[in-house]
Every structure is written in structure tokens, then in C-alpha cells.
PDB file of C-alpha atoms in Angstrom:
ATOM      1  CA  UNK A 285       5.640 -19.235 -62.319  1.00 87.00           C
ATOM      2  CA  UNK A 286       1.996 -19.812 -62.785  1.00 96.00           C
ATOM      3  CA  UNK A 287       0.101 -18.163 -59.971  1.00 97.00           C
ATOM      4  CA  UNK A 288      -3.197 -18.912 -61.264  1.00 98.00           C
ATOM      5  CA  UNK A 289      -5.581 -21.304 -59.168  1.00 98.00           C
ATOM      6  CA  UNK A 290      -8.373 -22.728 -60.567  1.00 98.00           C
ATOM      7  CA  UNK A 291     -11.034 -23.697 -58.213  1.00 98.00           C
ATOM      8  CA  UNK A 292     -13.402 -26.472 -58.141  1.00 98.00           C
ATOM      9  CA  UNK A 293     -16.595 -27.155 -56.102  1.00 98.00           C
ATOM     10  CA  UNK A 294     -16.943 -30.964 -56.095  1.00 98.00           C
ATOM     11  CA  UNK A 295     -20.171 -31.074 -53.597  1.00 97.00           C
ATOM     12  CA  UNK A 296     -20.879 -33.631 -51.457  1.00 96.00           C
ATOM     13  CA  UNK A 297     -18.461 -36.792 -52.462  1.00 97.00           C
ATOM     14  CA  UNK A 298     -17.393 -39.775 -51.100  1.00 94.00           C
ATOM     15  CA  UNK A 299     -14.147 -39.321 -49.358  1.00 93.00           C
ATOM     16  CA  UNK A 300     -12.311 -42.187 -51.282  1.00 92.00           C
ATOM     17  CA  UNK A 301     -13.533 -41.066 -54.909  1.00 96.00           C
ATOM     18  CA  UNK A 302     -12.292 -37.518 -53.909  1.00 96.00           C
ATOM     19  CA  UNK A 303      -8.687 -39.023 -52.600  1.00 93.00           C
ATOM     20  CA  UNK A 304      -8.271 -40.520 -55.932  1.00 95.00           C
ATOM     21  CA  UNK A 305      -9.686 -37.937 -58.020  1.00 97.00           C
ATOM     22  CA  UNK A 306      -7.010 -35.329 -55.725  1.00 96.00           C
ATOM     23  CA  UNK A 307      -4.063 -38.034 -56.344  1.00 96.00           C
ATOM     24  CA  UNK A 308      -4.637 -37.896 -60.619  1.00 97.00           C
ATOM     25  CA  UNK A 309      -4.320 -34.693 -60.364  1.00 97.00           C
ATOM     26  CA  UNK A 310      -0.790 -34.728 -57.885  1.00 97.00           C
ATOM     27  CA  UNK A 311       0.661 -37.261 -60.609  1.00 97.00           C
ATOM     28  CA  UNK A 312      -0.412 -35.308 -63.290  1.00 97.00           C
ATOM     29  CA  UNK A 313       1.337 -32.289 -62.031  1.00 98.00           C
ATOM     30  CA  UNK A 314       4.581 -33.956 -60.552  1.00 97.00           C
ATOM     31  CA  UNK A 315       4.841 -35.810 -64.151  1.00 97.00           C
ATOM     32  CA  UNK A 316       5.083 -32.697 -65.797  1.00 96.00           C
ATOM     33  CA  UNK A 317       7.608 -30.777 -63.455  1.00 96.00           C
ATOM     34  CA  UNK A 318      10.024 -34.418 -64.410  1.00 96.00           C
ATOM     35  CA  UNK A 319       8.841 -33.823 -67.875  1.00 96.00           C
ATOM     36  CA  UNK A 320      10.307 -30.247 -68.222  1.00 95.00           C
ATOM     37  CA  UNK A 321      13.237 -31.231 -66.102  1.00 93.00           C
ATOM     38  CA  UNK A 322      14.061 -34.456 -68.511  1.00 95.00           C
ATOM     39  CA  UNK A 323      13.425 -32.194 -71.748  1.00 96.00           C
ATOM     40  CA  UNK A 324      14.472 -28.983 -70.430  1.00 95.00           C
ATOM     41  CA  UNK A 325      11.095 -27.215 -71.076  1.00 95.00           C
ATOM     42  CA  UNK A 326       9.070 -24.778 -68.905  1.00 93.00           C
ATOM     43  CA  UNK A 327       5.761 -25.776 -69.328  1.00 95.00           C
ATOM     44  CA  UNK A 328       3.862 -23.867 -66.828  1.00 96.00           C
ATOM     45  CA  UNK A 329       2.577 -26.432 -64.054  1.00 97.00           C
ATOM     46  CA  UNK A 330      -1.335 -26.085 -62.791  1.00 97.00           C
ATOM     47  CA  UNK A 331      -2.818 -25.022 -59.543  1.00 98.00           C
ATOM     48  CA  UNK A 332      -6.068 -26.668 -57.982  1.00 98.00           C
ATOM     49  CA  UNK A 333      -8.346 -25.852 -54.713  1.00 98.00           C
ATOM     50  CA  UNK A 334     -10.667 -28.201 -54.264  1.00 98.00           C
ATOM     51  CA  UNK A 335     -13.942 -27.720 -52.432  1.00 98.00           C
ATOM     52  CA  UNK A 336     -15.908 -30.712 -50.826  1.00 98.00           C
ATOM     53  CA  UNK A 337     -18.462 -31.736 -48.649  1.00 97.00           C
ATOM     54  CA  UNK A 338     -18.071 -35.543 -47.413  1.00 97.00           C
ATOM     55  CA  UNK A 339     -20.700 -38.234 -45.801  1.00 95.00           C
ATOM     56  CA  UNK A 340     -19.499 -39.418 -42.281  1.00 94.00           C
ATOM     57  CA  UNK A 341     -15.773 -40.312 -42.405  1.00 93.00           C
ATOM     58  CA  UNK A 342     -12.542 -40.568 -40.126  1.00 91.00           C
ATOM     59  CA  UNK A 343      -9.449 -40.683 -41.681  1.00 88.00           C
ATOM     60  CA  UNK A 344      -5.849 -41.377 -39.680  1.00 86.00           C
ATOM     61  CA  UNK A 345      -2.612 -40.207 -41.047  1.00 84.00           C
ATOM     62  CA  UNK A 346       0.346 -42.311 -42.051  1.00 82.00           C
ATOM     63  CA  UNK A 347       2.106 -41.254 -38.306  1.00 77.00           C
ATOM     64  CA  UNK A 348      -1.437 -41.848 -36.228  1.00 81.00           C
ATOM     65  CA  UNK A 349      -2.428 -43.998 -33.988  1.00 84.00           C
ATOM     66  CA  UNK A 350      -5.610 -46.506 -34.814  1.00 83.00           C
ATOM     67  CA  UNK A 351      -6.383 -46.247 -31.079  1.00 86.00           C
ATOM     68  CA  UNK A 352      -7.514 -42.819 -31.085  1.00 85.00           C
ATOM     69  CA  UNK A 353     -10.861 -44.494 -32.960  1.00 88.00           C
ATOM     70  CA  UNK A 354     -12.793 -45.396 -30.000  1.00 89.00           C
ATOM     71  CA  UNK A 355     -15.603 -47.005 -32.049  1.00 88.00           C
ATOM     72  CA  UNK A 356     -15.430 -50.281 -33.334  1.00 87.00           C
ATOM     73  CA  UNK A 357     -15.993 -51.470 -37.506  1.00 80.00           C
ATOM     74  CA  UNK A 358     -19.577 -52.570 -36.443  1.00 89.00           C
ATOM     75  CA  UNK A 359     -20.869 -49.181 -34.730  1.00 90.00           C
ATOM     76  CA  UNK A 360     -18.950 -47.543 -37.490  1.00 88.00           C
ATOM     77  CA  UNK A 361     -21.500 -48.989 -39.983  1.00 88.00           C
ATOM     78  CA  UNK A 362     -24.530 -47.920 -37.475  1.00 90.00           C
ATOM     79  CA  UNK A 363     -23.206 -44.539 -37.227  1.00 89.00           C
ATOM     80  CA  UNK A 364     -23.105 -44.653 -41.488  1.00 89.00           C
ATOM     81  CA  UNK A 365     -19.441 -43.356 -40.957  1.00 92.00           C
ATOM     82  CA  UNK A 366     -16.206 -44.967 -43.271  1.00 91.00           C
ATOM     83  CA  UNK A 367     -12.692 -45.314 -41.996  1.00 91.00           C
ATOM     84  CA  UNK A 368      -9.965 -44.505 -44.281  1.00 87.00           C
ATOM     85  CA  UNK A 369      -5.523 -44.495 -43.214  1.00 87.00           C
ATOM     86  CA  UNK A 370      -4.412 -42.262 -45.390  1.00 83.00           C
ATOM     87  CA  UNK A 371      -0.871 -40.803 -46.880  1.00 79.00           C
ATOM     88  CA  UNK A 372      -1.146 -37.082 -45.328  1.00 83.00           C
ATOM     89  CA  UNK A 373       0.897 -35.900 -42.125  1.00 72.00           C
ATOM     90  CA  UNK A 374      -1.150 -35.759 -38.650  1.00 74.00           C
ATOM     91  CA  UNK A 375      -3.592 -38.881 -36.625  1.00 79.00           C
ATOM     92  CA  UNK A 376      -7.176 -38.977 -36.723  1.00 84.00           C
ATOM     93  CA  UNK A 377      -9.586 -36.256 -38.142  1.00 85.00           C
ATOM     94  CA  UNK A 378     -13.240 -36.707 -38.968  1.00 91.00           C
ATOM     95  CA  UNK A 379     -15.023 -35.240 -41.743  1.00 94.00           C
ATOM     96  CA  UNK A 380     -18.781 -34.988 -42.470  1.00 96.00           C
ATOM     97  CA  UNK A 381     -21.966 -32.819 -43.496  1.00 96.00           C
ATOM     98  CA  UNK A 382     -21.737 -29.463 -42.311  1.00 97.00           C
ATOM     99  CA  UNK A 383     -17.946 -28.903 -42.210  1.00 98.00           C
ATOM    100  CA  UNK A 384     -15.862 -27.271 -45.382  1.00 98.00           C
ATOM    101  CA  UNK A 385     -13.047 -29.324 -46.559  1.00 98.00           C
ATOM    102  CA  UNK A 386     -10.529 -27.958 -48.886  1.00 98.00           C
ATOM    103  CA  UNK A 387      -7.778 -29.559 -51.113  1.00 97.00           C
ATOM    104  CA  UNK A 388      -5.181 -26.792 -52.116  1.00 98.00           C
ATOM    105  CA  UNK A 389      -3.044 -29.217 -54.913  1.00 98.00           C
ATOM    106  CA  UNK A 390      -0.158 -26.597 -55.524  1.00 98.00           C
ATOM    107  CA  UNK A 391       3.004 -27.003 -57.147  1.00 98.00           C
ATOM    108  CA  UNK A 392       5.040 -25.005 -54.303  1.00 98.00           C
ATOM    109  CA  UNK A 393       7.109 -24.053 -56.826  1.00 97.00           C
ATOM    110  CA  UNK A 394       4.926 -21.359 -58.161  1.00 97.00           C
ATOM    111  CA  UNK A 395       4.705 -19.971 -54.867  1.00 98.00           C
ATOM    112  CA  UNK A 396       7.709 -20.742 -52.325  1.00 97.00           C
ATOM    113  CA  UNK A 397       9.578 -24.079 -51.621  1.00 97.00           C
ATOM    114  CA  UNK A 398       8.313 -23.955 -47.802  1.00 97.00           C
ATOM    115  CA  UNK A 399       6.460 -26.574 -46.211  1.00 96.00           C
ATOM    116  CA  UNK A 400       6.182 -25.033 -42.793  1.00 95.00           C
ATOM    117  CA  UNK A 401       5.413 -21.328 -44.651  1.00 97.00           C
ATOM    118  CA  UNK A 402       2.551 -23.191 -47.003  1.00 97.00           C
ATOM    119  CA  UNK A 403       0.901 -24.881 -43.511  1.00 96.00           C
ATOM    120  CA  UNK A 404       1.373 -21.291 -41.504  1.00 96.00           C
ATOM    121  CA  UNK A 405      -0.437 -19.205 -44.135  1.00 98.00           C
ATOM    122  CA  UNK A 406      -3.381 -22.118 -44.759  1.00 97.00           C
ATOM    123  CA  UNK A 407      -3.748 -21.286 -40.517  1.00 97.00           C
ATOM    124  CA  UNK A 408      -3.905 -17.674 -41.191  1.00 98.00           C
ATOM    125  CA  UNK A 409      -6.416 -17.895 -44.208  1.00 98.00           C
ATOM    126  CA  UNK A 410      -8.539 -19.594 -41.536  1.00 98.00           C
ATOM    127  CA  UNK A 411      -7.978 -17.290 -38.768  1.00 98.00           C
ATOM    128  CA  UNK A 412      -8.822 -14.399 -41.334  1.00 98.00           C
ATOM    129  CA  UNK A 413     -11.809 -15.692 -42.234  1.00 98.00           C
ATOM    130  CA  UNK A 414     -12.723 -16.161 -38.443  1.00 98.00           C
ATOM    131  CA  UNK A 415     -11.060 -13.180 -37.374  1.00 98.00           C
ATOM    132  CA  UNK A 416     -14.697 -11.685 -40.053  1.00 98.00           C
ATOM    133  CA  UNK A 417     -17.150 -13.284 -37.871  1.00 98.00           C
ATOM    134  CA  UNK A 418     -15.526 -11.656 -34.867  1.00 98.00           C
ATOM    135  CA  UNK A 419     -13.796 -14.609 -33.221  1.00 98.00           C
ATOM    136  CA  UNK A 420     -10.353 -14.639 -32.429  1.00 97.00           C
ATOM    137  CA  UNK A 421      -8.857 -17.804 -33.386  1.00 97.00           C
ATOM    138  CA  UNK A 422      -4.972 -19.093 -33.473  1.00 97.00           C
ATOM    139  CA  UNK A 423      -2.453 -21.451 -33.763  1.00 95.00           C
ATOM    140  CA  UNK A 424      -1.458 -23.542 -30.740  1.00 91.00           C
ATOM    141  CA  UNK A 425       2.378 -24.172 -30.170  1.00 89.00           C
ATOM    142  CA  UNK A 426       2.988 -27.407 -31.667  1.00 85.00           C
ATOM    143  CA  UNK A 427      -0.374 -27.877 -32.893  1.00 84.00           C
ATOM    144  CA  UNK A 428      -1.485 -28.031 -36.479  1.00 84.00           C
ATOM    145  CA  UNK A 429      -4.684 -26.165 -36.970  1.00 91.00           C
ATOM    146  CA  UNK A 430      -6.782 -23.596 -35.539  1.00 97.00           C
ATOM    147  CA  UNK A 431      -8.039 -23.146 -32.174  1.00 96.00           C
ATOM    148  CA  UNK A 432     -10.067 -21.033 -29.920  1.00 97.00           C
ATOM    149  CA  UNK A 433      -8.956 -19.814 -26.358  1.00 95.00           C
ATOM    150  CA  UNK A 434      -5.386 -21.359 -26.586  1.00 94.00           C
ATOM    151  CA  UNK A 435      -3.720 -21.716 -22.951  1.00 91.00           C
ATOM    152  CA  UNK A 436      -6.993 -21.930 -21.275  1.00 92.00           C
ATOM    153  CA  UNK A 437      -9.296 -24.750 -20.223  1.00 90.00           C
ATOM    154  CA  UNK A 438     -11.333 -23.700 -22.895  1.00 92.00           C
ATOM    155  CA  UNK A 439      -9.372 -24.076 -25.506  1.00 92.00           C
ATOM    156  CA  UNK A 440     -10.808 -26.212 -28.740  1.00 93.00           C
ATOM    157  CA  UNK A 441     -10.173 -26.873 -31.806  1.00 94.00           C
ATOM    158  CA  UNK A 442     -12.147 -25.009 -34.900  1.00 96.00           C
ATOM    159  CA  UNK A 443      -9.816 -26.389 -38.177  1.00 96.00           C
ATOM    160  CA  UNK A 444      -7.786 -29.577 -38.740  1.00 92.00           C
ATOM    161  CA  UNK A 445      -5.227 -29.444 -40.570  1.00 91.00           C
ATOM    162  CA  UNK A 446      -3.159 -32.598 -42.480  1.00 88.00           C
ATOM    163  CA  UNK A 447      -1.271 -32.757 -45.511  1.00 91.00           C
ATOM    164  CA  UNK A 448       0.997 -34.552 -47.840  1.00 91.00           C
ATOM    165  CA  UNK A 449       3.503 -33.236 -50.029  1.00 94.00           C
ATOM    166  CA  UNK A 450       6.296 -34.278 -52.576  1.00 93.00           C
ATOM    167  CA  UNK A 451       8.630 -32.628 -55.834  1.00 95.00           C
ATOM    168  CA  UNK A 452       6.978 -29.562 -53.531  1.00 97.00           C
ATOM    169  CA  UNK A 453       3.177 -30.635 -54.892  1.00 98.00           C
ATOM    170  CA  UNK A 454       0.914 -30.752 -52.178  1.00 97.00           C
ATOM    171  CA  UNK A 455      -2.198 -32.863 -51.457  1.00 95.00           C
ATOM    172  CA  UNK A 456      -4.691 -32.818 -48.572  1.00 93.00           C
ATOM    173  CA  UNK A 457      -5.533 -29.924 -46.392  1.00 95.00           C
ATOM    174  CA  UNK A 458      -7.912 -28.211 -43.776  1.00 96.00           C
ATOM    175  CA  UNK A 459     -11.403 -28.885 -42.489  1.00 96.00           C
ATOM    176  CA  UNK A 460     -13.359 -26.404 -41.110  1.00 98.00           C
ATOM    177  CA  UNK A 461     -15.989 -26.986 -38.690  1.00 98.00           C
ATOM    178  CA  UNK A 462     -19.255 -24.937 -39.964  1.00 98.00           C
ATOM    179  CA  UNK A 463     -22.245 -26.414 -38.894  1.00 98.00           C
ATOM    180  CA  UNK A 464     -20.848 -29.709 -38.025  1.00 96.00           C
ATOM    181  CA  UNK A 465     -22.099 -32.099 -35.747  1.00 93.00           C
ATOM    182  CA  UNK A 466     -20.197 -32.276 -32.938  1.00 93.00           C
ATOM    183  CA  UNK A 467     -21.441 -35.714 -31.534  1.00 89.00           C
ATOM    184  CA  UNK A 468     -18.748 -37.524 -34.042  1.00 89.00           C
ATOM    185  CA  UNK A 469     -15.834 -36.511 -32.680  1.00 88.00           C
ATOM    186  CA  UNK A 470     -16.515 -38.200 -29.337  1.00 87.00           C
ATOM    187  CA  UNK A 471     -16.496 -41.003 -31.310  1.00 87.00           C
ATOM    188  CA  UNK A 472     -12.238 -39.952 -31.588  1.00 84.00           C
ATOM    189  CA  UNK A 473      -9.564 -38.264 -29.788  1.00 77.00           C
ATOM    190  CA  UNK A 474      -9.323 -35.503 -32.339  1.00 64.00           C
ATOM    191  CA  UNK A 475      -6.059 -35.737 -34.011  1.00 57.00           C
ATOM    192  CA  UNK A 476      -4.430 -37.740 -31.078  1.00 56.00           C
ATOM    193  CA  UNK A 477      -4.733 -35.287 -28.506  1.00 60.00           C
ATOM    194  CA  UNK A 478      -6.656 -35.754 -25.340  1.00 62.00           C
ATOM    195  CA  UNK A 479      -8.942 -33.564 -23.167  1.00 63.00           C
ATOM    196  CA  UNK A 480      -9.038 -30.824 -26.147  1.00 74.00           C
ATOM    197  CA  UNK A 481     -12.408 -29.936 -27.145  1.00 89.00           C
ATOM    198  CA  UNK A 482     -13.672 -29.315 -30.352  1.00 92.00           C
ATOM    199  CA  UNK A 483     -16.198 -26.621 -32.116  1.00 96.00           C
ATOM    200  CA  UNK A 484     -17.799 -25.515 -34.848  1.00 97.00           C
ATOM    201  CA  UNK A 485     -18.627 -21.890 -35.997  1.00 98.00           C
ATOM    202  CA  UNK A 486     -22.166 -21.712 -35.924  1.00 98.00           C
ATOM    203  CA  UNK A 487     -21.712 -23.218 -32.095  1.00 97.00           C
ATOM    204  CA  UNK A 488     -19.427 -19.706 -30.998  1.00 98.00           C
ATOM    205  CA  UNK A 489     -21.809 -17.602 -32.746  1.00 98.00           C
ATOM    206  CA  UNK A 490     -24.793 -18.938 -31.516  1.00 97.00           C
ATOM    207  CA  UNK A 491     -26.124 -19.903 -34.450  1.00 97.00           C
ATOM    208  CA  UNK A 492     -28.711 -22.808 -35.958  1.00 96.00           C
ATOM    209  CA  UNK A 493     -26.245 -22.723 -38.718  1.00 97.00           C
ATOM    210  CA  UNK A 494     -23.721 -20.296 -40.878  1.00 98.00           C
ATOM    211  CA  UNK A 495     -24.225 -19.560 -44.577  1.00 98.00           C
ATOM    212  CA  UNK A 496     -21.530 -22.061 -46.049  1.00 98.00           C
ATOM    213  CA  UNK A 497     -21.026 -20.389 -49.424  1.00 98.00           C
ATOM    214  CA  UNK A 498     -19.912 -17.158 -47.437  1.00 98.00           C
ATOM    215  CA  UNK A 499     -17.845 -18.649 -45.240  1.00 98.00           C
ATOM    216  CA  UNK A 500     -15.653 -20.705 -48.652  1.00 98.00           C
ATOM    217  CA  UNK A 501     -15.945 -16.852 -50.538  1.00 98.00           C
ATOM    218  CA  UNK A 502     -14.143 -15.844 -47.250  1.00 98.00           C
ATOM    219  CA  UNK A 503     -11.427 -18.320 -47.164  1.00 98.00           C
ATOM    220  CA  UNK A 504     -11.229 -18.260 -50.903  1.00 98.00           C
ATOM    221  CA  UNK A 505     -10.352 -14.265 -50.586  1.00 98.00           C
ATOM    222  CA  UNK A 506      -8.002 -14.770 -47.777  1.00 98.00           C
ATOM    223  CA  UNK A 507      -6.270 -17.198 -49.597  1.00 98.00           C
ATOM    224  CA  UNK A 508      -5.357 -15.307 -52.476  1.00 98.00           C
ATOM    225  CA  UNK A 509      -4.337 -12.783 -50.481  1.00 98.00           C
ATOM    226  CA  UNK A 510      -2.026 -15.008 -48.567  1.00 98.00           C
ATOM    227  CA  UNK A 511      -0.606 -16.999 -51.977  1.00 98.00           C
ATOM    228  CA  UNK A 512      -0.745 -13.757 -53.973  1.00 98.00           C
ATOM    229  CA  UNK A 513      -2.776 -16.021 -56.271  1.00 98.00           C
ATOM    230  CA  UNK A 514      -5.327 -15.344 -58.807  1.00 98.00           C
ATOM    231  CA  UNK A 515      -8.362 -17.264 -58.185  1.00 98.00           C
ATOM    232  CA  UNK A 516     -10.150 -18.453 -61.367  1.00 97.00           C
ATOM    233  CA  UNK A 517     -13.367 -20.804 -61.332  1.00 93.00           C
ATOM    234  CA  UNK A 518     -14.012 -23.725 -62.987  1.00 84.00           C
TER     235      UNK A 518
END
């Protein structure tokens, strides 16, 4: 089992040119695992977490409902916001400046064969990293992500969650709300569910904004923590 992750900072990239760039390396890795299953070989499978930064998007999951955009194509375009449907479990998320997105692309089977385990410690390595700036985040029942104040009118959301997953390699993942600006997601009812607020960190700390690279060292630790995974950087 190779345990080793390598991780890559792509920057600020366009949210189609990163979905395509995350799916050549899912067929590269689920090629391989039929490889050695065809040829009865054990060549070790990679690991990839993927750090990006996207321009104004909203994305909606295979299961989602286009409703839950309340903006049409035309103030789309004004806004300088794209609209993706993509292959990854949950609705409607939006992603944009300010807000950390990461791509874990794991073969599962280097880890544990556990789709509801993998999506459960992602939450945690979130509410870790929170958990360092002295908020207490969790999980919500039946709610992907991280939230704040969960059974209260207060609650709100801090990290979406969506992802896709097959032969046990996964694609997709988290986006955490930094020093994101809120205003876009009235423009959506955040992954299909309405009257739930959303929030970013440097909003609960009170905060112009958060030092991003601190915050991805964070999650980054948590994680390997978590995976029991050895982070290496590419």
C-alpha cells in the first residue's frame, strides 16, 4: 500500500481546466489498478491532493437540482461567474477567490475501502483545523460538510463537501470558506438546502481576512494525521 501523497498547489485555475486536469489523473490511476489486476502485478498506485483557487463558479452535482441557481445565464456573465453540472455527489456549491478548494485523488485502496469513513475524516480534518482558530465546528445529521452552531437558528455552513468515486479512486472534494465573499451564495440555495446560512472564517473571527497558506498547512497536517499519510510536495 502506498501511503505517500504528493501534493500540488495549482493556484488560481479555471474550474473546467482543473476538472480535466483532476479526471487524467483518476484514469491514470484506475488504469493501472486494471493493469495489475489483468497482469497480476502490484505496481504501487499514486496519491494526489490538489490545491486550488478558482474565478467565480457554481457547480451542481449529478443528483442536484438546476433550480437552486437563482440567477439566470445573462447575470451569470455580469457577475463574471461560470456554471458547470458536474459528476460528483451533492447539488449546488459555489467556488471563488478567497475560499480553499482541495482535490484529495486517492486510490482508497491504500487507505480503507470506505466511502462514508473517507467523507467523515475529510469533515474532521476540517473541524481540526477550525477547532485551531478556536471555533467549534461539526457535522450536521444528514448533512455533508461542516457547520457552525448546528441545531440552532444560527447554524451555517463553513465547508462543502461533494465527491465522486469509482474502483475506490476518488475525485472532487471540500471547499472551505476563508475569506470568501459571501454575496455569491445568495445568488444559490447552498447545496439545495433552504434558510441555512453560510460563512466564512475570517467572518467568525472578525477578521479583514485569514492567512490562506496557514490555514492549507493546517488542513494539510490534519490530514495526514487522519489518512496516516505521508505528505510529500511537488
Amino acid at each position: 500500500m502506498n501511503k505517500k501523497v504528493a501534493v500540488q498547489e495549482l493556484g488560481i485555475k479555471d474550474y473546467k481546466d482543473t476538472w480535466d486536469f483532476q479526471e487524467e489523473i483518476f484514469q491514470e490511476i484506475v488504469q493501472q489498478k486494471s493493469k495489475n489486476r489483468k497482469e497480476q502485478t502490484q505496481v504501487p498506485t499514486h496519491n494526489y491532493f490538489l490545491y486550488v483557487e478558482h474565478p467565480h463558479v457554481y457547480t451542481l452535482g449529478k443528483s442536484g437540482d438546476f433550480s437552486n441557481l437563482l440567477i439566470s445565464e445573462k447575470e451569470l456573465a455580469a457577475k463574471n461567474a461560470t456554471f458547470y453540472k458536474v459528476n460528483r455527489g451533492g447539488d449546488i456549491t459555489y467556488h471563488g477567490p478567497g475560499q480553499i478548494v482541495g482535490y484529495p485523488i486517492l486510490d482508497l485502496d491504500n487507505f480503507f475501502t470506505d466511502i462514508h469513513k473517507y467523507l467523515r475524516f475529510l469533515e474532521e480534518m476540517v473541524i481540526r483545523t477550525l477547532a485551531e482558530y478556536g471555533l467549534k465546528a461539526e457535522r450536521s445529521k444528514g448533512e455533508t460538510g461542516v457547520w457552525l452552531d448546528v441545531g440552532t437558528p444560527f447554524a451555517r455552513k463553513i465547508c462543502a463537501m461533494g465527491v465522486r468515486a469509482s474502483r475506490w479512486v476518488t475525485m472532487h472534494g471540500f471547499a472551505l470558506n476563508v475569506n470568501a465573499d459571501l454575496g455569491y451564495f445568495d445568488n444559490m440555495i447552498p447545496c439545495g438546502i433552504k434558510g441555512k446560512a453560510v460563512t466564512s472564517l475570517n467572518v467568525e473571527l472578525g477578521k479583514a481576512e485569514v492567512n490562506i497558506a496557514e490555514v492549507k498547512e493546517k488542513l494539510l497536517k490534519h490530514f495526514a494525521e487522519l489518512f496516516e499519510a505521508e505528505m510529500i510536495r511537488e
